[in-house]
């Protein structure tokens, strides 16, 4: 987030350690866990996420009041950073929309992308945004496949700078000019940020076909679950860097319902009831919690739908 300038004040810290050590990543992280424990870090957990094929060490630094994620040789993370940076260079609306969406999901409690809370993380919501901007008419962003050579080139460029310890001293304005010169994507879509944000809520709340389709920012159009052999997943979000990974595979049914209902609520509040985005749409989740404290979903499968309908009725009153 520091590099892409897409972070919030309370964003966590993601660290990717690149090493030629032959020891497996879990073994390295186990050793780091001992070090962090001795340093007084809290809530230290090592998780291997099968759906992303990434091993993470997560902990909370009480002194700095920040959550930290550490991965080993996860080059996908570096490529993701480059993708977001390129999107930001292509269109300045991207950064504003990302920050608005990240604030919204954090306030509403639907950004807990881990194996415990079973929600999708902020990275997945940004992939939704990239896909959404790709399918606008005319498109605002290109599909990721069309810029893969640029992604590879910029990734190698930054890795070389990191090895020479010059990464943080590079001229960012000059870097942006280089990226723009290598791109050939004139955008004629003039919709403002507010219109795009409302349409984003509407599209993923009411229009996207979650039952049959896969969100693919790699191609800039949807695929079918049958094509990807992901028929058992409720929400399918193809990772544009590692296309065999489904970022939505982590979701429990009631978490999936909660996310969709939050999209619907955001759209309803911003349109029919003209609610203020910061004060009303992004108010901390307190009307009701979509995630029950138990590991089992409510017995009544229409429970969430009824909650949504009841809430909308209170707004009308």
XYZ file of C-alpha atoms in Angstrom:
317
model
C 0.000 0.000 0.000
C 2.934 2.324 0.645
C 4.196 1.731 -2.887
C 0.794 1.897 -4.605
C -0.593 4.612 -2.260
C -3.790 2.574 -1.900
C -3.607 2.026 1.861
C -5.769 3.313 4.689
C -4.514 4.744 7.961
C -5.151 1.422 9.728
C -3.957 -0.862 6.921
C -1.908 -3.898 7.872
C 1.711 -4.477 6.870
C 2.409 -7.141 4.216
C 6.007 -8.363 4.067
C 7.330 -10.685 1.372
C 10.775 -12.160 2.032
C 12.649 -13.334 -1.065
C 15.321 -15.915 -0.322
C 17.322 -18.611 -2.111
C 17.301 -20.740 1.041
C 16.316 -24.341 0.215
C 14.335 -24.749 3.451
C 10.574 -24.776 2.913
C 8.645 -21.599 3.709
C 6.819 -23.107 6.681
C 10.127 -24.052 8.323
C 11.459 -20.515 7.893
C 8.267 -19.009 9.287
C 8.369 -21.360 12.305
C 11.809 -19.947 13.151
C 10.523 -16.404 12.686
C 7.614 -17.220 15.000
C 10.072 -17.959 17.814
C 11.851 -14.649 17.192
C 8.598 -12.654 17.142
C 7.389 -14.391 20.306
C 10.580 -13.333 22.093
C 10.025 -9.774 20.808
C 6.598 -9.691 22.423
C 4.423 -9.884 19.317
C 0.840 -11.038 19.935
C -1.551 -13.466 18.224
C 1.196 -15.161 16.214
C -0.267 -17.707 13.822
C 1.192 -19.651 10.892
C -1.342 -20.672 8.260
C -0.988 -22.563 5.031
C -3.873 -21.508 2.792
C -4.543 -24.384 0.402
C -6.751 -22.210 -1.836
C -3.929 -19.688 -2.414
C -0.951 -22.052 -1.923
C 0.684 -19.460 0.338
C 2.136 -19.938 3.822
C 1.727 -16.882 6.067
C 2.934 -15.827 9.492
C 0.553 -13.267 10.973
C 0.855 -11.348 14.224
C -0.100 -8.115 15.971
C 2.498 -5.540 17.020
C 1.089 -3.903 20.153
C 3.677 -1.125 20.223
C 2.931 0.043 16.679
C -0.725 -1.079 16.789
C -0.498 -2.840 13.444
C -1.309 -6.288 12.014
C 1.537 -7.887 10.088
C 1.525 -10.635 7.422
C 4.801 -12.263 6.365
C 5.205 -14.609 3.399
C 8.256 -16.319 1.911
C 9.050 -16.180 -1.824
C 5.498 -15.200 -2.708
C 6.254 -13.497 -6.010
C 2.545 -13.255 -6.753
C 2.378 -10.541 -4.108
C 4.938 -8.443 -6.009
C 3.047 -8.933 -9.273
C -0.217 -7.927 -7.588
C 1.419 -4.713 -6.422
C 2.561 -3.997 -9.980
C -0.929 -4.677 -11.326
C -2.492 -2.168 -8.934
C 0.222 0.366 -9.708
C -0.400 0.071 -13.454
C -4.175 0.419 -12.963
C -3.552 3.561 -10.934
C -1.341 5.016 -13.661
C -3.931 4.223 -16.354
C -6.790 5.993 -14.575
C -6.742 8.190 -11.466
C -10.313 7.146 -10.573
C -9.000 3.679 -9.710
C -7.158 4.859 -6.589
C -10.126 6.838 -5.258
C -12.459 3.882 -5.781
C -10.041 1.454 -4.111
C -9.705 3.617 -1.016
C -13.498 4.102 -0.793
C -14.147 0.360 -1.147
C -11.425 -0.608 1.350
C -12.892 1.804 3.897
C -16.404 0.451 3.285
C -15.479 -3.241 3.697
C -13.434 -2.557 6.840
C -16.223 -0.552 8.457
C -18.807 -3.183 7.553
C -16.658 -6.087 8.747
C -16.552 -8.018 5.467
C -12.798 -7.931 4.847
C -11.622 -10.721 7.160
C -9.880 -12.788 4.519
C -8.553 -15.672 6.588
C -9.294 -19.308 7.345
C -11.012 -18.413 10.622
C -13.504 -15.725 9.606
C -13.940 -17.151 6.083
C -14.448 -13.849 4.275
C -12.674 -12.583 1.177
C -9.916 -10.018 1.736
C -9.406 -6.515 0.365
C -7.331 -7.880 -2.532
C -10.380 -9.808 -3.765
C -12.600 -6.721 -3.601
C -10.034 -4.842 -5.690
C -10.119 -7.673 -8.242
C -13.903 -7.195 -8.372
C -13.314 -3.494 -9.013
C -10.775 -4.146 -11.784
C -13.193 -6.537 -13.487
C -16.036 -4.046 -13.097
C -13.975 -1.263 -14.707
C -12.984 -3.604 -17.537
C -16.604 -4.346 -18.500
C -17.699 -0.711 -18.592
C -18.652 0.717 -21.973
C -16.230 2.011 -23.021
C -13.742 0.096 -20.792
C -11.795 2.011 -18.165
C -9.096 -0.640 -17.645
C -7.585 -3.274 -19.986
C -7.709 -6.982 -19.221
C -4.680 -8.245 -17.297
C -3.698 -10.689 -20.042
C -3.038 -7.777 -22.424
C -0.524 -6.164 -20.045
C 1.220 -9.321 -18.795
C 4.490 -8.421 -20.574
C 4.513 -5.004 -18.917
C 3.762 -6.619 -15.543
C 6.675 -8.999 -15.980
C 9.056 -6.232 -17.059
C 8.134 -3.910 -14.175
C 8.334 -6.760 -11.685
C 11.865 -7.650 -12.790
C 12.802 -3.968 -12.731
C 11.674 -3.575 -9.110
C 13.309 -6.832 -8.008
C 16.633 -5.574 -9.384
C 16.181 -2.291 -7.529
C 15.446 -4.171 -4.293
C 18.653 -6.186 -4.668
C 20.621 -2.957 -5.140
C 18.772 -1.335 -2.193
C 17.628 1.510 -4.467
C 13.915 0.595 -4.515
C 12.771 3.349 -2.147
C 14.904 6.010 -3.831
C 13.462 5.738 -7.329
C 11.721 8.678 -8.971
C 8.044 7.691 -8.829
C 6.933 10.356 -11.285
C 9.491 9.146 -13.800
C 8.385 5.551 -13.190
C 4.781 6.511 -13.972
C 5.845 8.185 -17.215
C 7.681 5.037 -18.283
C 4.588 2.917 -17.620
C 2.333 5.339 -19.529
C 4.690 5.320 -22.510
C 4.574 1.523 -22.623
C 0.778 1.410 -22.437
C -1.559 1.995 -25.334
C -4.945 2.269 -23.690
C -6.806 5.526 -24.338
C -9.876 5.768 -22.096
C -12.922 7.736 -23.240
C -15.226 6.741 -20.376
C -16.073 9.937 -18.444
C -18.288 8.560 -15.648
C -17.381 10.170 -12.332
C -16.222 8.294 -9.235
C -19.591 8.569 -7.476
C -21.470 7.074 -10.405
C -18.953 4.241 -10.748
C -19.067 3.412 -7.036
C -22.873 3.188 -7.005
C -22.826 1.060 -10.157
C -20.186 -1.194 -8.539
C -22.535 -1.829 -5.612
C -25.459 -2.476 -7.939
C -23.580 -4.810 -10.254
C -22.227 -7.127 -7.555
C -25.352 -6.855 -5.420
C -27.996 -7.498 -8.058
C -26.615 -8.186 -11.536
C -23.670 -10.590 -11.547
C -24.613 -14.254 -12.051
C -22.822 -15.893 -9.103
C -24.611 -19.180 -9.686
C -22.976 -19.886 -13.043
C -20.171 -17.397 -13.729
C -16.570 -16.682 -12.755
C -15.163 -13.165 -12.360
C -12.037 -12.994 -14.538
C -10.035 -9.763 -14.549
C -7.363 -11.734 -16.393
C -9.568 -11.844 -19.493
C -11.862 -8.898 -18.794
C -15.021 -10.977 -19.138
C -16.762 -13.701 -17.187
C -16.087 -17.408 -17.569
C -18.406 -20.252 -16.583
C -17.850 -22.305 -13.451
C -17.954 -25.384 -15.647
C -15.004 -24.101 -17.701
C -12.917 -23.686 -14.549
C -14.315 -26.795 -12.775
C -15.371 -24.581 -9.875
C -19.031 -25.655 -9.748
C -18.958 -26.210 -5.974
C -17.877 -22.651 -5.106
C -20.470 -20.001 -4.266
C -18.373 -17.033 -5.408
C -15.677 -17.522 -8.029
C -12.962 -14.860 -8.381
C -10.109 -15.921 -10.628
C -6.695 -14.687 -9.534
C -5.281 -12.859 -12.588
C -1.709 -13.844 -11.751
C -2.303 -17.504 -10.834
C -5.429 -18.338 -12.775
C -5.928 -21.753 -11.145
C -6.622 -20.048 -7.803
C -10.178 -19.100 -6.853
C -10.023 -16.231 -4.345
C -13.679 -16.801 -3.388
C -13.247 -20.460 -2.521
C -12.749 -19.642 1.157
C -16.335 -18.435 1.730
C -18.851 -20.179 3.965
C -22.475 -19.931 2.705
C -23.572 -17.378 5.293
C -20.461 -15.250 4.667
C -21.261 -15.264 0.951
C -24.843 -14.169 1.658
C -23.625 -11.438 3.982
C -21.277 -9.981 1.364
C -23.956 -9.930 -1.347
C -26.428 -8.324 1.038
C -23.875 -5.660 1.937
C -23.536 -4.788 -1.757
C -27.326 -4.567 -1.957
C -27.558 -2.439 1.190
C -24.887 -0.049 -0.065
C -26.721 0.412 -3.358
C -30.107 0.893 -1.660
C -28.709 3.410 0.815
C -26.892 5.496 -1.806
C -29.738 5.593 -4.346
C -33.259 5.117 -3.045
C -32.560 6.699 0.344
C -29.778 9.131 -0.650
C -27.660 8.236 2.376
C -24.251 9.838 2.970
C -21.474 7.399 2.011
C -19.160 7.995 4.983
C -21.750 8.552 7.725
C -24.440 6.088 6.664
C -23.200 3.557 4.106
C -19.896 3.038 5.936
C -21.223 3.150 9.471
C -19.700 0.353 11.582
C -21.733 -2.824 11.404
C -24.228 -2.617 14.263
C -27.749 -2.975 12.845
C -27.220 -6.726 12.681
C -24.313 -9.076 12.153
C -24.384 -11.403 9.161
C -21.816 -13.683 10.780
C -23.258 -15.718 13.672
C -20.888 -16.309 16.612
C -21.280 -20.081 16.192
C -19.647 -22.114 13.447
C -23.028 -23.267 12.187
C -25.379 -21.174 10.035
C -28.873 -20.205 11.218
C -31.444 -22.990 10.835
C -33.754 -20.819 8.726
C -32.076 -20.462 5.312
C -34.126 -17.310 4.632
C -32.824 -15.644 7.803
C -30.485 -13.165 6.075
C -32.990 -12.280 3.379
C -35.585 -11.450 6.018
C -33.081 -9.302 7.903
C -32.363 -7.350 4.735
C -36.054 -6.846 4.025
C -36.716 -5.746 7.622
C -33.831 -3.301 7.519
C -35.022 -1.744 4.261
C -38.479 -1.345 5.825
C -36.985 0.593 8.749
C -35.277 2.894 6.263
C -38.602 3.537 4.535
C -40.257 4.330 7.837
